[in-house]
Short mmCIF file of C-alpha atoms and ligand atoms in Angstrom, two decimals:
data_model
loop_
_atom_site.label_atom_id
_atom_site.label_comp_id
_atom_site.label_asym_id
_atom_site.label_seq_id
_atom_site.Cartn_x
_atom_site.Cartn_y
_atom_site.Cartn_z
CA UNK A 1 23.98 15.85 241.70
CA UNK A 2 21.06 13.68 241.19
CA UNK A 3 18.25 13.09 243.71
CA UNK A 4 18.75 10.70 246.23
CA UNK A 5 17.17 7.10 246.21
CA UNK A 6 14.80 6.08 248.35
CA UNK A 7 16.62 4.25 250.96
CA UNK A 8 16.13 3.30 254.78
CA UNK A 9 17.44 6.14 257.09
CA UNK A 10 21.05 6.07 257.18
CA UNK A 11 22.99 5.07 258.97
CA UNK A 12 22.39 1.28 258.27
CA UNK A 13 21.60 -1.33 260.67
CA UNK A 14 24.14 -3.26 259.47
CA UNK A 15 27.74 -2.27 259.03
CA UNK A 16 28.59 -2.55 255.06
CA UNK A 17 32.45 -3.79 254.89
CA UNK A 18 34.49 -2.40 252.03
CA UNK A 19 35.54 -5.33 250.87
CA UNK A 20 34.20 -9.36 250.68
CA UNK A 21 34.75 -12.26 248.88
CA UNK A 22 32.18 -14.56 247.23
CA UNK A 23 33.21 -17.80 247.92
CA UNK A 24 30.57 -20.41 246.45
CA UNK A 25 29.87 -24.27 247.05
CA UNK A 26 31.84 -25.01 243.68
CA UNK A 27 34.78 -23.87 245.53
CA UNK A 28 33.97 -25.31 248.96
CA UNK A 29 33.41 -28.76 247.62
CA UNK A 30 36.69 -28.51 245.48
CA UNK A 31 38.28 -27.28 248.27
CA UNK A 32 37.04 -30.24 250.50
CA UNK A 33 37.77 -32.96 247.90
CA UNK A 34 41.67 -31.51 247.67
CA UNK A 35 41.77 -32.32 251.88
CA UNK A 36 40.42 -35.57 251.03
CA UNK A 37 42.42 -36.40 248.61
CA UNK A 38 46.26 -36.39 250.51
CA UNK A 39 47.45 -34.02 248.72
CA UNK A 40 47.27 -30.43 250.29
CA UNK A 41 50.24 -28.68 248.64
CA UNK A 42 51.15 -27.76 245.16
CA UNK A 43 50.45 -30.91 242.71
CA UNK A 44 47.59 -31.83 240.49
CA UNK A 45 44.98 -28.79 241.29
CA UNK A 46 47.90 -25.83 241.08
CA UNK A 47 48.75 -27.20 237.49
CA UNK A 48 44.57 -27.17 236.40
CA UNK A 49 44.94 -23.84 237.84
CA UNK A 50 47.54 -22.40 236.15
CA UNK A 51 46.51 -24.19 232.65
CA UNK A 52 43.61 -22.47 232.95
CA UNK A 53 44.81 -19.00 234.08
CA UNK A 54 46.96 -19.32 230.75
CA UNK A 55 43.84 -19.99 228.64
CA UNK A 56 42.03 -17.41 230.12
CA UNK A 57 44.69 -14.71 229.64
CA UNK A 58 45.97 -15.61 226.48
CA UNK A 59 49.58 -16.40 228.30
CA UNK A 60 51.76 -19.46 226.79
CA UNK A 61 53.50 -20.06 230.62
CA UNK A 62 51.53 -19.16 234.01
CA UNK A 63 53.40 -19.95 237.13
CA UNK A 64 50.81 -20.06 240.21
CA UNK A 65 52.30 -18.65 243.47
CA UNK A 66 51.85 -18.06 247.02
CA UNK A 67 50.98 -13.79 246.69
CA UNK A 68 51.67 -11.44 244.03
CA UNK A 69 54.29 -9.69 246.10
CA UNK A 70 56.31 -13.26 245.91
CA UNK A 71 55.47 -12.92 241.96
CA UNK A 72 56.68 -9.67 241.66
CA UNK A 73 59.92 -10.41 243.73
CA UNK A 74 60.68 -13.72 241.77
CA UNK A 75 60.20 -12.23 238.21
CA UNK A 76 62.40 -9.32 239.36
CA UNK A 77 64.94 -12.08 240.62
CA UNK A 78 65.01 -14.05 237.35
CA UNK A 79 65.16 -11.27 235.27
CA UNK A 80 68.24 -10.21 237.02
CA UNK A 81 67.53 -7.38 238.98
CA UNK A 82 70.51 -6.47 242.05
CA UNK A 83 72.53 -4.14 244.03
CA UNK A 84 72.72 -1.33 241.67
CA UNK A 85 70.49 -1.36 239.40
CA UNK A 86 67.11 1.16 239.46
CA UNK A 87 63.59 0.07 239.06
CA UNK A 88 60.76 2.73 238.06
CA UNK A 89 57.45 2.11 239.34
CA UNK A 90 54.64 4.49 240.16
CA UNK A 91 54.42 5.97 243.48
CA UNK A 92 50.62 5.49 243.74
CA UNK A 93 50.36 1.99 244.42
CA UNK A 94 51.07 -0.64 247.28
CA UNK A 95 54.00 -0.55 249.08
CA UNK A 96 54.64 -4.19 248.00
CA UNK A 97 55.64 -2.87 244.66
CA UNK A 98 58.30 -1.05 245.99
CA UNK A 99 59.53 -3.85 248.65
CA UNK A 100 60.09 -6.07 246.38
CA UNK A 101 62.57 -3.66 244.51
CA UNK A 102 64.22 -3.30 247.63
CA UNK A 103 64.65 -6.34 248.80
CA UNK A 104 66.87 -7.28 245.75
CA UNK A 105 68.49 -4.47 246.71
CA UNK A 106 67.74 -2.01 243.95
CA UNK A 107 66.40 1.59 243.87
CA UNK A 108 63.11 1.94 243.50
CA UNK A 109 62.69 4.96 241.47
CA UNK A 110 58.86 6.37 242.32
CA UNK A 111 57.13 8.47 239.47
CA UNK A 112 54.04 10.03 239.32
CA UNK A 113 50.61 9.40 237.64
CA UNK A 114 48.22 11.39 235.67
CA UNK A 115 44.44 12.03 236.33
CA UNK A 116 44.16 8.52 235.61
CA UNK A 117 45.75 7.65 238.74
CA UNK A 118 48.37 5.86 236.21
CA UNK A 119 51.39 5.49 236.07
CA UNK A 120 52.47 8.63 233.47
CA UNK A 121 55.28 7.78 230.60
CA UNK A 122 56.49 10.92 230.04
CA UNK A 123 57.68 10.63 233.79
CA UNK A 124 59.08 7.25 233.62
CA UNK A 125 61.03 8.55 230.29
CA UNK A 126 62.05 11.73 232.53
CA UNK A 127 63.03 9.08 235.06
CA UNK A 128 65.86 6.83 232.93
CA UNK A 129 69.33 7.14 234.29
CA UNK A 130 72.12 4.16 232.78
CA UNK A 131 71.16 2.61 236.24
CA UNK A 132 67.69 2.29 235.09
CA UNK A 133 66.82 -1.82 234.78
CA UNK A 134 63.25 -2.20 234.84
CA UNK A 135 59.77 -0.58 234.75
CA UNK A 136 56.89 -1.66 236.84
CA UNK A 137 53.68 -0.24 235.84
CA UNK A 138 50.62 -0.91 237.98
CA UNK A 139 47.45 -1.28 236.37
CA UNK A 140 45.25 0.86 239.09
CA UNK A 141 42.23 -0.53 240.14
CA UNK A 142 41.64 -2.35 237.64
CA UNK A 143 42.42 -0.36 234.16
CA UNK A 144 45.29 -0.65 232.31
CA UNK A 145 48.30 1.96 232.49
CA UNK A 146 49.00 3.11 229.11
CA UNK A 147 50.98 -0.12 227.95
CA UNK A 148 51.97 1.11 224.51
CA UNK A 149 53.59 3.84 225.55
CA UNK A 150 55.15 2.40 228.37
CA UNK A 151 56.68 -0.45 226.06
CA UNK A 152 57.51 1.66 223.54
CA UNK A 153 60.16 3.64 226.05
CA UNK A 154 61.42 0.00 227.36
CA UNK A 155 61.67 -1.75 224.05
CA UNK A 156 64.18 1.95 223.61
CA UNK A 157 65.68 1.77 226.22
CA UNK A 158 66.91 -1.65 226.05
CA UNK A 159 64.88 -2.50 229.94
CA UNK A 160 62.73 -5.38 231.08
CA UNK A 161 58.77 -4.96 232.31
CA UNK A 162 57.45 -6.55 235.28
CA UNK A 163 53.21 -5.51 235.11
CA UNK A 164 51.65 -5.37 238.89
CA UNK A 165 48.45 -6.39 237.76
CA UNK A 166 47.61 -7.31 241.31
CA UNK A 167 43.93 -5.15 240.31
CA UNK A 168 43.77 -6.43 236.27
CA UNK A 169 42.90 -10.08 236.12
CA UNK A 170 40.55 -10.12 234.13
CA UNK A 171 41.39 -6.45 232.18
CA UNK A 172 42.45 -5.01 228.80
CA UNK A 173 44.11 -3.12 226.63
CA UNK A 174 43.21 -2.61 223.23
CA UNK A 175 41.68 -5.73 223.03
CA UNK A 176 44.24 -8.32 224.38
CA UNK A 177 44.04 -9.13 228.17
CA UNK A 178 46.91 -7.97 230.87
CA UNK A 179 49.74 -10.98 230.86
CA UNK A 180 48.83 -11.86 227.57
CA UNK A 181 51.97 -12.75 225.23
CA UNK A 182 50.98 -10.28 222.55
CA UNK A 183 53.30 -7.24 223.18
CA UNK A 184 56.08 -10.32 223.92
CA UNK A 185 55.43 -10.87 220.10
CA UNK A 186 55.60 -7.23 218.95
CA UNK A 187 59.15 -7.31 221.11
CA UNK A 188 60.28 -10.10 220.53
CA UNK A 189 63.97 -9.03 222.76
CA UNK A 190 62.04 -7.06 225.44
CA UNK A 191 62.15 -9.34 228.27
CA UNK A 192 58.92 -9.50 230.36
CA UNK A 193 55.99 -10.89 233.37
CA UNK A 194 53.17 -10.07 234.88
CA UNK A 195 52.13 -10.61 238.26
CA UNK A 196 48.35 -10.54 239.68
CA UNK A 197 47.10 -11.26 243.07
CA UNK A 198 44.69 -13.29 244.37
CA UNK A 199 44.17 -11.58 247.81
CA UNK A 200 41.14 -11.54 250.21
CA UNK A 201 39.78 -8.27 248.54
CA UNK A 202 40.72 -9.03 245.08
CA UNK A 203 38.01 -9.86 242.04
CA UNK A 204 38.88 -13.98 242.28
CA UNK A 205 40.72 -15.04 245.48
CA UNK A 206 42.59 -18.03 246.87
CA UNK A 207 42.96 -16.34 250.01
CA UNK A 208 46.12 -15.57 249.31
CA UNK A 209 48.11 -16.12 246.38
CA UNK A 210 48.79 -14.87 242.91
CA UNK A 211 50.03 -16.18 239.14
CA UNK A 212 52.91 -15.04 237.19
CA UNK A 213 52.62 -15.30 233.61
CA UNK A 214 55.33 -15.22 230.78
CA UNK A 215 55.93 -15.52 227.23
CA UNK A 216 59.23 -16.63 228.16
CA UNK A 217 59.69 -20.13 227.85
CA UNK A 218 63.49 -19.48 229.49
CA UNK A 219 62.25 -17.31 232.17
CA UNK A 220 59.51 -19.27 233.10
CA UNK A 221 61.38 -22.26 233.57
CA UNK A 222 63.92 -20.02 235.74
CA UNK A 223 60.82 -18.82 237.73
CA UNK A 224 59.33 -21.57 238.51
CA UNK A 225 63.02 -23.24 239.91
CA UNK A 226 63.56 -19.75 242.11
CA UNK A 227 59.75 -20.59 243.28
CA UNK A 228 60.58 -23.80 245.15
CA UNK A 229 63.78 -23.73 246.56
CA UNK A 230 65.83 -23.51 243.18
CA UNK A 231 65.05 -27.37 243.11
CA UNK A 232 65.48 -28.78 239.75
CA UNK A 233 62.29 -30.51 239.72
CA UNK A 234 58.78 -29.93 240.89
CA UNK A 235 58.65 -30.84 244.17
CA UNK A 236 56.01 -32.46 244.14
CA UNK A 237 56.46 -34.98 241.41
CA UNK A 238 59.42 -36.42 243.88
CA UNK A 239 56.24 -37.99 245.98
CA UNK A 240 54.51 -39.50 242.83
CA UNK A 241 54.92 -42.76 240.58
CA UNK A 242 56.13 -39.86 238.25
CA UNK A 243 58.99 -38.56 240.20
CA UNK A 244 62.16 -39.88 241.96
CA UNK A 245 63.79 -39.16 245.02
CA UNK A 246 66.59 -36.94 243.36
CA UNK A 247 66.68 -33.05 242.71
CA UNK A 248 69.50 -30.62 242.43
CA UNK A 249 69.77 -27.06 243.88
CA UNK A 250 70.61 -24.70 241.11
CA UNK A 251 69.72 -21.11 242.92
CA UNK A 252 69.24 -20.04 245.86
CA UNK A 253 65.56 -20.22 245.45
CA UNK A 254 62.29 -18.89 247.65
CA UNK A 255 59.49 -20.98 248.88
CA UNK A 256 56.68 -19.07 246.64
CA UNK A 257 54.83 -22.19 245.89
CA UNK A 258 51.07 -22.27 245.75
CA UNK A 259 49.31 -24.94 247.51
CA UNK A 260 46.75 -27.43 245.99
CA UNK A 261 44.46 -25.92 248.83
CA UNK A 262 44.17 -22.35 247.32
CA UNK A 263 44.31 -23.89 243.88
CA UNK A 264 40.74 -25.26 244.14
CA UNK A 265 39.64 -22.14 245.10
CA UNK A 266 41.31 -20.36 242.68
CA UNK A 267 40.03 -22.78 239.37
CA UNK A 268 36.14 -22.24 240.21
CA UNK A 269 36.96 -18.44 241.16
CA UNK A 270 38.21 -17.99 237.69
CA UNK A 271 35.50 -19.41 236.23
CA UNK A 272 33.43 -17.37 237.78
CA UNK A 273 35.04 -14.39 237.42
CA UNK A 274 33.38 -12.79 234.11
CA UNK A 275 29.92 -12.52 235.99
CA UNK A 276 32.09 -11.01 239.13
CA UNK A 277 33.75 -8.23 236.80
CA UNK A 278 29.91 -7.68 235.30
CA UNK A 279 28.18 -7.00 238.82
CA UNK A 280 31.04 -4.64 239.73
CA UNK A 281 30.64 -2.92 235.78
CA UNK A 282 27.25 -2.90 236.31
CA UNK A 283 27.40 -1.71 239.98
CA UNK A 284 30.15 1.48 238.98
CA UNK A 285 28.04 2.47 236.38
CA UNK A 286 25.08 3.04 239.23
CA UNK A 287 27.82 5.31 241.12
CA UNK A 288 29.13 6.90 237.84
CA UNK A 289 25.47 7.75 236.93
CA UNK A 290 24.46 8.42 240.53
CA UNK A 291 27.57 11.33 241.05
CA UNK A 292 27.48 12.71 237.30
CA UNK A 293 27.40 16.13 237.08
CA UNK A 294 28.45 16.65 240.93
CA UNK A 295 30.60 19.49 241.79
CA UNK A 296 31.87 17.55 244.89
CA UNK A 297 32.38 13.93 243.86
CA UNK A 298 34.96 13.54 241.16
CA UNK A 299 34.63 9.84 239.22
CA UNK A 300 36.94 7.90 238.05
CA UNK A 301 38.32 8.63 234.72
CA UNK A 302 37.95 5.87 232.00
CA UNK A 303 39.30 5.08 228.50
CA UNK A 304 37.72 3.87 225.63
CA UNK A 305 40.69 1.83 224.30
CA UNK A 306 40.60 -0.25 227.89
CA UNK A 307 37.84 -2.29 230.23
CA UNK A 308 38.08 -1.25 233.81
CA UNK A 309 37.01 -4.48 235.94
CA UNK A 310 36.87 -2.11 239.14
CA UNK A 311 38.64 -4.12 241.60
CA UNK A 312 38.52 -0.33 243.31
CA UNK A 313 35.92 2.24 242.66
CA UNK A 314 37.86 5.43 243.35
CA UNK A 315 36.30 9.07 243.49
CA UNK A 316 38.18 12.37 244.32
CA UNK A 317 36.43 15.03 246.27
CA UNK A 318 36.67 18.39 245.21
CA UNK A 319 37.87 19.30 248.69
CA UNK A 320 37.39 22.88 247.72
CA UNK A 321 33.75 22.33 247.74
CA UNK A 322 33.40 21.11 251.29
CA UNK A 323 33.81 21.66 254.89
CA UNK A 324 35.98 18.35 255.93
CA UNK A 325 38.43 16.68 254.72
CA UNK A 326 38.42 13.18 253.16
CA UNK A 327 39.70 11.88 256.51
CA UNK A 328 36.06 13.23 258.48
CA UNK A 329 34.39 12.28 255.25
CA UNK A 330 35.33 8.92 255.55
CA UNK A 331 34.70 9.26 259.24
CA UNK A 332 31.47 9.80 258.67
CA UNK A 333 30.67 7.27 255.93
CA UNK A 334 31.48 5.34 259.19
CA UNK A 335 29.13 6.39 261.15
CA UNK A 336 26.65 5.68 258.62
CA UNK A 337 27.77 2.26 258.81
CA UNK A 338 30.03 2.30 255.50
CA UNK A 339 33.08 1.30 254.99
CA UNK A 340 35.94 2.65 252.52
CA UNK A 341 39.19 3.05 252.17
CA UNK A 342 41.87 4.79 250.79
CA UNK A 343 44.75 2.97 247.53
CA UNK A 344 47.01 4.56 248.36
CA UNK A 345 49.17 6.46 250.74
CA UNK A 346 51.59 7.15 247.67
CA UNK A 347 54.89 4.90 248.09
CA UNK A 348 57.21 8.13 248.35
CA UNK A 349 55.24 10.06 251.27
CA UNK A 350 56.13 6.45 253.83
CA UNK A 351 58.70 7.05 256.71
CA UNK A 352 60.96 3.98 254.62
CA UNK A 353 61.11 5.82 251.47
CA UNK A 354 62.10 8.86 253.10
CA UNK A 355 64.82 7.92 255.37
CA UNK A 356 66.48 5.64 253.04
CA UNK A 357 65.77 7.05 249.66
CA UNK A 358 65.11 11.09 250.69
CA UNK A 359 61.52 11.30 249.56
CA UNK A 360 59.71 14.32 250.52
CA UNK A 361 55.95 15.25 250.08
CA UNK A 362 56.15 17.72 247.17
CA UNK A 363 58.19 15.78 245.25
CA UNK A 364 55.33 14.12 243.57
CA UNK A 365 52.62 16.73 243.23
CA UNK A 366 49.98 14.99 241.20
CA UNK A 367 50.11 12.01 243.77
CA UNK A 368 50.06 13.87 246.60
CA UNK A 369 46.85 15.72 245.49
CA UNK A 370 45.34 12.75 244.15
CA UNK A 371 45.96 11.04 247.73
CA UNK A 372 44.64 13.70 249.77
CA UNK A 373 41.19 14.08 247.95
CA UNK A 374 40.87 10.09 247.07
CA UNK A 375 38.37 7.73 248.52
CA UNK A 376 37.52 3.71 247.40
CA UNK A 377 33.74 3.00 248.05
CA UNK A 378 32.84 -0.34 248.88
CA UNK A 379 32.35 -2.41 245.60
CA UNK A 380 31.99 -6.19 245.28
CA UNK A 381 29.87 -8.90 243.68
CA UNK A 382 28.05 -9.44 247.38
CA UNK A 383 26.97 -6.16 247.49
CA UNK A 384 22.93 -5.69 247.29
CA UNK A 385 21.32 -2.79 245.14
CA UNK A 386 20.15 -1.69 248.07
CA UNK A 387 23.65 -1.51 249.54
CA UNK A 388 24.93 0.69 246.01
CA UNK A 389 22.48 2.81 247.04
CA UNK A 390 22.86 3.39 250.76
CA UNK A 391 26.58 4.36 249.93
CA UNK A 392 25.24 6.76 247.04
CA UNK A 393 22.64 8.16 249.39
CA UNK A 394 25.59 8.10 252.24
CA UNK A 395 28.31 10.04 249.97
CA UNK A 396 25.40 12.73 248.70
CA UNK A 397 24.01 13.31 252.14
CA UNK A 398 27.75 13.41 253.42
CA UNK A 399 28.94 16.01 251.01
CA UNK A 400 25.91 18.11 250.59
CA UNK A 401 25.38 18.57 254.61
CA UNK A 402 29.18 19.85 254.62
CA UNK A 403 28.99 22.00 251.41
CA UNK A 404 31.00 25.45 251.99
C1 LIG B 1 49.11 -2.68 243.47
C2 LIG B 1 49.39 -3.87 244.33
N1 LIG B 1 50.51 -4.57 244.13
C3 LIG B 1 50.81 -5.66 244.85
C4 LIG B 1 49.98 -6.10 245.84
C5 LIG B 1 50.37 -7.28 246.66
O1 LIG B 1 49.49 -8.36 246.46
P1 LIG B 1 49.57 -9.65 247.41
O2 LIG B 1 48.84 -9.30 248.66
O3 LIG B 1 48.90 -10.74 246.63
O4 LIG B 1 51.00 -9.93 247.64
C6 LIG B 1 48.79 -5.41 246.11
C7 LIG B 1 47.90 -5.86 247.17
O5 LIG B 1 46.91 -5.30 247.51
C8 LIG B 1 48.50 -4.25 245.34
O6 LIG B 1 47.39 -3.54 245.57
#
């Protein structure tokens, strides 16, 4: 491990949070002008948005909504997805991945990663049963699962994808960005979305909220009718000189709608969100350099053929190499006055997934390992140098005062 910076005694004066948004008078004044204007909910500002989410992620159709978890359950909806029918998605990730699956009343099917902390193909192909209707990959933290691959067993296989990219705005994969149309073009029959979120803690936020995107003209125009009530027509044009009074209910649709409110924040956050994913690039390497070579901090593992735009910065510590355990490590970083956190408590080790779908730990070894040694450090465009450092300082002094 390197030497230690020269920082103010820990712990800090001030308590570091693991998370913050950077919310900027762009934002504020757009969001101000939308109150002003009489016209809080989705209209003029959710279609900029989503026009420009398109642009910037190479997507023909982006369909702005109220969270990704709504995103993920409304693609999964119009794609068909019921009683019956199984759904593989990696068990390291949110439980929201999984809810969604059941709420349509699927199986989710939980697999496990690699290293990576991806999802791994070779278990998703080991995972394919007739049932099987869907894969649901999660692009971890912020660097792509191994899409190729993982389209390569669909397109097989005859299933749909649904991405999570509630982590990857903003990331990619061999050159193209996540919820671009260019693997809909390489399978042309593969039916497919991808769903990002635009969370508190995310790289660009509305608050809440999150954006589909398609190559599907068909199932874009479905989504969009399951978003709002399985009305016919925008809502919101019914209020306008370019709307009338009448709609038609064609599905039993979901109110997923983004408002015009979260819309202005999420147009300047996206413009703004290259010189976010640079600060937390430039900010990761500082860790990456700062624990290289350590026998106790692990860091994460990248690949050339992808950006990582480190919505998490994840280590592993070599819990063989220390005294505590990650839970009194993080205890600790607490007392220093640092927060972090832990993504995630795999899907399949939850009291839900075992009682209704007979998950045990040890079913998933490589997730279970990952989750007992894993540990997010606070990482964000707010952050201070000085702040990178006090958590560097905090993590060495942590793990060399416990050293077995
Ligand atoms: C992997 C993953 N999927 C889905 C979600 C749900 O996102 P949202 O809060 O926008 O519904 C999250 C949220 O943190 C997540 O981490």
């Amino acid at each position: 491990m390197q030497t230690m910076m020269q920082t103010e005694a820990l712990p800090r004066e001030n308590f570091l949070p693991f998370a913050l948004p950077l919310i900027g008078e762009e934002e504020i004044a757009e969001v101000v002008d939308t109150l002003r204007s009489g016209w809080v909910t989705t209209g003029p500002k959710v279609k900029r948005f989503e026009s420009e989410f398109s642009s910037y992620t190479g997507a023909s159709n982006s369909l702005a909504v109220s969270s990704c978890t709504a995103g993920l359950h409304t693609a999964l909806t119009a794609l068909g997805v019921g009683p019956g029918d199984e759904v593989i998605l990696p068990t390291l990730t949110f439980c929201a991945t999984a809810n969604v699956v059941v709420h349509l009343g699927a199986r989710p099917v939980l697999v496990d990663v690699g290293l990576d902390f991806q999802i791994d193909p070779a278990a998703i192909e080991a995972a394919i049963t007739p049932r099987t209707r869907a894969i649901m990959p999660v692009h971890y933290a912020g660097q792509a699962c191994d899409l190729d691959a993982i389209y390569a067993i669909a397109a097989q296989h005859g299933l749909t994808v649904v991405e999570d990219a509630a982590h990857a705005v903003g990331t990619t994969y061999r050159g193209t960005k996540i919820g671009a149309d260019r693997l809909s073009a390489q399978y042309p029959e593969l039916r497919r979305a991808t769903a990002f979120s635009f969370y508190a803690n995310k790289n660009m936020t509305t608050g809440e909220g999150g954006m589909i995107t398609t190559a599907d003209e068909e199932l874009a125009h479905e989504m969009r009718v399951l978003s709002l009530h399985g009305m016919s027509k925008d809502a919101w044009k019914r209020y306008t000189n370019a709307g009338s009074w009448f709609y038609e209910v064609v599905s039993a649709g979901y109110k997923n709608n983004m408002t015009d409110i979260a819309a202005a924040l999420g147009i300047h956050q996206l413009r703004r969100l290259n010189g976010f994913i640079q600060v937390r690039r430039h900010f990761a390497r500082l860790y990456d350099e700062a624990f290289a070579g350590s026998e106790v901090v692990q860091t994460p593992i990248k690949h050339d053929d992808r950006n990582h735009v480190y919505h998490l910065y994840a280590i592993r510590l070599n819990l063989e190499q220390l005294t505590i355990d990650r839970a009194a490590f993080i205890d600790q970083l607490s007392e220093m006055k640092i927060g972090s956190s832990v993504h995630f408590i795999p899907v399949h080790l939850h009291p839900f997934y075992g009682e209704h779908f007979g998950y045990q730990r040890g079913d998933l070894p490589c997730a279970e390992a990952i989750y007992d040694s894993i540990l997010s450090l606070p990482l964000y465009p707010s952050m201070s140098r000085r702040d990178v450092d006090d958590v560097i300082n905090a993590v060495q002094q942590i793990a060399s005062t416990h050293r077995r």
